[in-house]
Amino acid sequence: MGDVAMTVPVIRTLVEQNPEVKITVVSRPFFKPFFDGIPNVDFFAVDLKERHKGFFGLMKLYSDLKKQKIDAVADLHNVLRSQIIRTLFALSGKKVAFTDKGRADKKALTRAENKIFKPVKTMVERHVETFKKLGFNIDISNPKFPQQATLNLEILKITGEKANQKWIGIAPFAQYESKVYPQDLMQETIHKLASDSNNRIFLFGGGNKEIQILDSFANGKENVINVAGKLKLPQELDLISNLDVMLSMDSGNAHIAAMLGTKVITLWGATHPFAGFAPFNQPIENCLVSDREKFPQLPTSVYGNKKVEGYEDAMRTISPEKIVEKILAI
């Protein structure tokens, strides 16, 4: 989800600065709302369950895409499936380019010995380079974002009117446990924020287990609302666009908020913003990282999928007080 969200500011800027260009985004149907409303951008939904499943499905996908009269292909994912599609287009004489994910630089950043602790290129910058290979000029130094969405009645029934309150989103989960802030400290953070009645906190997540945890966070607090399972993705996007700030792990929600122009604070455990996945257009000061003096091997992985013994409590070095202070400052 985050990988797709990081392409949105690039594509939005591309069509704004090159209005003669028409983009067809090829992805899973779930992600279509990310691109709704962007001029000159169409969405082609890939059917990986039936029509486009397997090798022969890829051939059908190529055949279907040829009908779009495509002039060039930008492979922003660079995995086997997209590599095959771009190769078929290249063999037919179309210009193609792909995003270099910088695996060598990321490995140097995350290895335990001879670590090279310096920022690598962000994925957004890498996507910009991909389009430049195709001959397009893109300047993302002064990005434009969509206006705040108008919340419909269905959303307002859950959120209430904003009035003069500060709306704070919190997305406390991530794909891997090493990127998730400890539950007791998150509960303390929410309690501190909820103690001010001028704050209204919205909790984001998915799945029955996460919803139960979010319900426990919201229990007994009138100004803490669990929206997980209550809103569809387009409605969640509309709500996120109306937040004053989003607190997220190193996860997709951070990139979704960033693509909408919402201010984002991120918490980092086993991973680190230097690996290229810091939210777009957000100051590095908004990335609260675990203490590298106590845990010098950090970051231990790019995606958080590597466990290192003794590093389970690294995120406990980020105090709830520090998080609340940063939120209130914003």
XYZ file of C-alpha atoms in Angstrom:
330
model
C 0.000 0.000 0.000
C 2.768 2.415 0.908
C 4.638 1.605 -2.310
C 1.617 2.668 -4.366
C 0.959 5.779 -2.258
C 4.531 6.978 -2.859
C 3.907 7.044 -6.615
C 0.935 9.416 -6.283
C 2.812 12.725 -5.713
C 5.125 11.891 -8.611
C 2.294 11.114 -11.030
C 0.299 14.142 -9.858
C 3.302 16.393 -10.484
C 4.079 14.755 -13.826
C 0.673 15.485 -15.341
C 0.583 18.980 -13.825
C 3.948 19.933 -15.324
C 3.404 17.967 -18.569
C -0.299 18.527 -19.364
C 0.007 16.861 -22.779
C 0.747 13.521 -21.095
C -1.903 10.918 -20.347
C -1.085 8.323 -17.695
C -2.626 4.875 -17.330
C -1.904 3.476 -13.864
C -1.885 -0.325 -13.859
C -2.458 -1.812 -10.415
C -4.806 -3.796 -8.191
C -8.383 -2.420 -8.131
C -8.123 -1.665 -4.384
C -5.763 1.233 -5.138
C -7.952 3.074 -7.640
C -9.147 5.685 -5.064
C -5.544 6.846 -4.631
C -5.618 8.277 -8.145
C -9.193 9.547 -8.348
C -9.415 13.197 -9.303
C -5.937 13.512 -10.833
C -6.320 15.052 -14.336
C -5.234 12.954 -17.323
C -4.851 9.814 -15.202
C -6.808 6.667 -15.994
C -6.728 3.505 -13.915
C -6.459 -0.007 -15.320
C -7.455 -2.604 -12.725
C -5.460 -5.825 -12.938
C -7.488 -8.991 -12.312
C -4.904 -11.249 -10.654
C -7.522 -13.730 -9.458
C -8.925 -14.669 -12.848
C -8.184 -13.008 -16.206
C -4.618 -11.905 -15.474
C -3.597 -14.818 -13.219
C -0.402 -16.752 -13.966
C 1.820 -16.658 -17.045
C -1.004 -16.849 -19.585
C -2.811 -14.187 -17.607
C 0.230 -11.957 -18.053
C -0.015 -12.468 -21.798
C -3.664 -11.377 -21.625
C -2.636 -8.364 -19.529
C -0.096 -7.364 -22.166
C -2.726 -7.795 -24.871
C -5.223 -5.716 -22.900
C -2.687 -2.950 -22.283
C -1.692 -2.773 -25.958
C -5.249 -1.618 -26.670
C -4.531 1.472 -24.531
C -2.176 2.718 -27.310
C 0.679 3.116 -24.866
C 3.782 5.006 -26.050
C 6.070 4.292 -23.096
C 6.167 2.183 -19.936
C 7.406 3.298 -16.514
C 7.847 0.252 -14.272
C 7.658 1.722 -10.765
C 7.418 -1.665 -9.047
C 10.242 -3.604 -10.732
C 9.151 -7.116 -9.736
C 8.964 -10.218 -11.937
C 5.414 -9.588 -13.147
C 6.064 -5.981 -14.160
C 9.473 -6.901 -15.599
C 7.811 -9.344 -17.988
C 5.238 -6.780 -19.094
C 7.824 -4.047 -19.685
C 10.044 -6.494 -21.595
C 7.184 -7.389 -23.922
C 6.575 -3.699 -24.592
C 10.312 -3.140 -25.164
C 10.377 -5.991 -27.701
C 7.469 -4.322 -29.513
C 9.551 -1.146 -29.855
C 8.161 0.922 -26.980
C 10.400 2.981 -24.730
C 10.619 1.564 -21.201
C 12.243 2.556 -17.916
C 12.187 1.090 -14.433
C 12.798 2.264 -10.882
C 16.139 1.217 -9.416
C 15.332 0.340 -5.812
C 18.919 0.893 -4.647
C 19.276 -2.480 -2.972
C 23.075 -2.203 -2.570
C 22.841 1.152 -0.778
C 20.085 -0.146 1.494
C 22.091 -3.253 2.316
C 25.059 -1.085 3.316
C 22.778 0.934 5.596
C 21.242 -2.069 7.350
C 24.144 -4.520 7.692
C 25.546 -5.130 11.183
C 29.222 -4.683 10.283
C 30.798 -1.847 8.266
C 27.447 -0.071 8.277
C 27.297 3.042 6.093
C 24.897 5.220 8.053
C 23.788 7.872 5.600
C 20.545 8.594 3.741
C 19.908 6.802 0.473
C 17.712 8.259 -2.256
C 14.034 8.288 -1.417
C 11.662 6.147 -3.454
C 9.956 9.316 -4.664
C 13.272 10.583 -6.037
C 13.860 7.214 -7.680
C 10.441 7.338 -9.363
C 11.207 10.837 -10.648
C 14.432 9.480 -12.182
C 12.415 6.752 -13.923
C 10.216 9.297 -15.699
C 13.263 11.404 -16.561
C 14.703 8.349 -18.352
C 11.577 8.490 -20.523
C 12.262 12.153 -21.337
C 9.915 13.917 -18.904
C 11.007 16.801 -16.702
C 9.562 16.734 -13.183
C 10.327 19.142 -10.350
C 8.911 17.932 -7.007
C 10.503 20.677 -4.904
C 7.220 22.599 -4.592
C 4.466 19.968 -4.725
C 0.763 20.689 -4.891
C -1.785 18.629 -3.007
C -5.554 18.161 -3.361
C -7.869 20.339 -1.309
C -9.318 18.919 1.877
C -12.204 16.640 1.022
C -15.760 17.513 1.960
C -16.932 14.910 4.442
C -20.284 13.327 3.577
C -23.003 12.571 6.106
C -21.977 8.931 6.407
C -18.507 9.984 7.578
C -19.804 12.804 9.791
C -22.047 10.344 11.650
C -18.842 8.712 12.870
C -16.524 11.706 13.204
C -18.871 14.508 14.175
C -18.336 18.080 12.975
C -14.808 19.406 13.276
C -15.626 22.839 14.714
C -12.525 24.179 16.497
C -11.077 20.831 17.525
C -7.712 19.492 16.428
C -8.141 16.215 14.574
C -5.341 13.709 15.191
C -5.099 10.415 13.324
C -3.211 7.483 14.828
C -2.305 4.351 12.852
C -0.517 2.185 15.434
C 0.109 -0.947 13.365
C 2.595 -2.092 10.738
C 3.257 -5.259 8.766
C 6.069 -6.396 11.062
C 6.169 -6.364 14.856
C 9.594 -4.685 14.910
C 7.970 -1.538 13.519
C 5.052 -1.394 15.988
C 5.202 0.912 18.998
C 4.585 -1.045 22.239
C 0.897 -1.276 23.061
C 1.223 0.047 26.627
C 3.166 3.113 25.465
C 0.660 3.769 22.683
C -2.157 3.576 25.234
C -0.281 6.133 27.353
C 0.233 8.403 24.331
C -3.470 8.297 23.461
C -4.420 8.940 27.096
C -2.233 12.058 27.220
C -3.666 13.395 23.949
C -7.253 12.593 24.950
C -6.884 14.465 28.236
C -7.296 17.683 26.217
C -10.936 17.932 25.102
C -9.855 20.133 22.171
C -8.254 17.063 20.605
C -10.253 14.441 18.738
C -8.324 11.274 17.999
C -9.170 8.846 15.187
C -7.710 5.340 15.265
C -6.928 3.539 11.987
C -6.324 -0.162 11.346
C -7.933 -3.292 9.939
C -8.737 -6.871 10.802
C -10.547 -8.220 13.852
C -7.483 -8.413 16.101
C -6.449 -4.822 15.362
C -10.008 -3.563 15.813
C -10.152 -5.156 19.270
C -6.919 -3.431 20.289
C -8.149 -0.105 18.935
C -11.415 -0.531 20.849
C -9.387 -0.969 24.033
C -7.454 2.229 23.257
C -10.719 4.157 22.780
C -12.576 2.620 25.725
C -13.961 5.262 28.087
C -12.717 8.203 26.041
C -15.389 10.271 24.274
C -12.894 12.054 22.036
C -11.155 8.877 20.830
C -12.917 7.210 17.890
C -12.000 3.894 16.312
C -12.821 4.187 12.600
C -11.388 0.772 11.646
C -13.961 -1.319 9.827
C -16.456 1.551 9.739
C -15.282 3.389 6.628
C -14.475 2.314 3.088
C -11.091 3.299 1.632
C -12.340 6.412 -0.237
C -13.986 7.611 2.989
C -10.807 6.970 4.971
C -8.885 9.040 2.432
C -11.383 11.890 2.834
C -11.028 11.753 6.615
C -7.221 11.631 6.487
C -7.209 14.705 4.244
C -9.047 16.577 7.021
C -6.653 15.616 9.828
C -4.359 18.185 11.387
C -1.711 15.491 11.843
C -1.306 11.743 11.374
C 0.798 9.666 13.793
C 1.906 6.473 12.096
C 4.466 3.730 12.218
C 6.750 3.170 9.242
C 3.728 1.943 7.288
C 1.335 2.621 4.437
C -0.786 5.050 6.439
C 2.155 7.451 6.674
C 2.488 7.534 2.892
C -1.258 7.866 2.356
C -1.398 10.897 4.644
C 1.687 12.377 2.973
C 0.255 11.969 -0.549
C -2.766 14.007 0.588
C -0.624 16.787 2.061
C -1.468 15.980 5.687
C 1.299 16.497 8.234
C 2.802 13.204 9.365
C 4.774 12.070 12.412
C 6.335 8.620 12.094
C 7.813 6.243 14.677
C 10.730 4.023 13.659
C 11.896 0.803 15.301
C 14.010 -1.707 13.359
C 13.796 0.466 10.241
C 14.969 4.026 9.632
C 13.939 6.981 7.412
C 17.438 6.960 5.864
C 16.409 3.823 3.921
C 14.349 5.955 1.536
C 10.866 5.423 2.939
C 10.372 8.627 4.907
C 6.944 10.156 4.095
C 7.022 12.543 1.148
C 7.531 16.267 1.792
C 7.722 15.846 5.565
C 10.610 17.270 7.644
C 13.071 14.701 8.954
C 12.401 16.088 12.448
C 8.958 14.474 12.235
C 10.584 11.037 12.061
C 11.058 9.910 15.663
C 13.664 7.154 15.685
C 14.804 4.650 18.296
C 18.013 5.383 20.211
C 21.027 4.264 18.166
C 23.406 4.778 21.084
C 21.603 2.009 22.978
C 20.913 -0.001 19.814
C 23.867 0.713 17.478
C 22.920 -1.877 14.838
C 19.810 0.133 13.891
C 18.491 0.070 11.303
C 18.607 -3.711 11.175
C 16.482 -4.074 8.029
C 14.811 -2.079 5.280
C 11.299 -3.458 5.788
C 11.401 -4.598 9.440
C 11.206 -8.293 8.567
C 14.521 -9.180 10.231
C 14.611 -9.903 13.969
C 17.775 -9.142 15.939
C 18.132 -10.606 19.422
C 18.163 -7.951 22.125
C 16.523 -5.325 19.914
C 12.904 -6.183 20.734
C 12.511 -3.118 22.992
C 14.241 -0.574 20.762
C 11.060 1.479 20.292
C 10.711 1.905 24.054
C 13.444 4.529 23.742
C 10.822 6.777 22.088
C 8.831 8.168 25.007
C 5.110 9.006 24.880
C 6.044 12.461 26.183
C 8.267 13.056 23.156
C 5.518 11.965 20.779
C 2.884 14.174 22.410
C 5.288 17.107 22.460
C 5.917 16.742 18.728
C 2.197 16.453 17.955
C 1.343 19.535 20.010
C 4.169 21.490 18.383
C 2.678 20.760 14.967
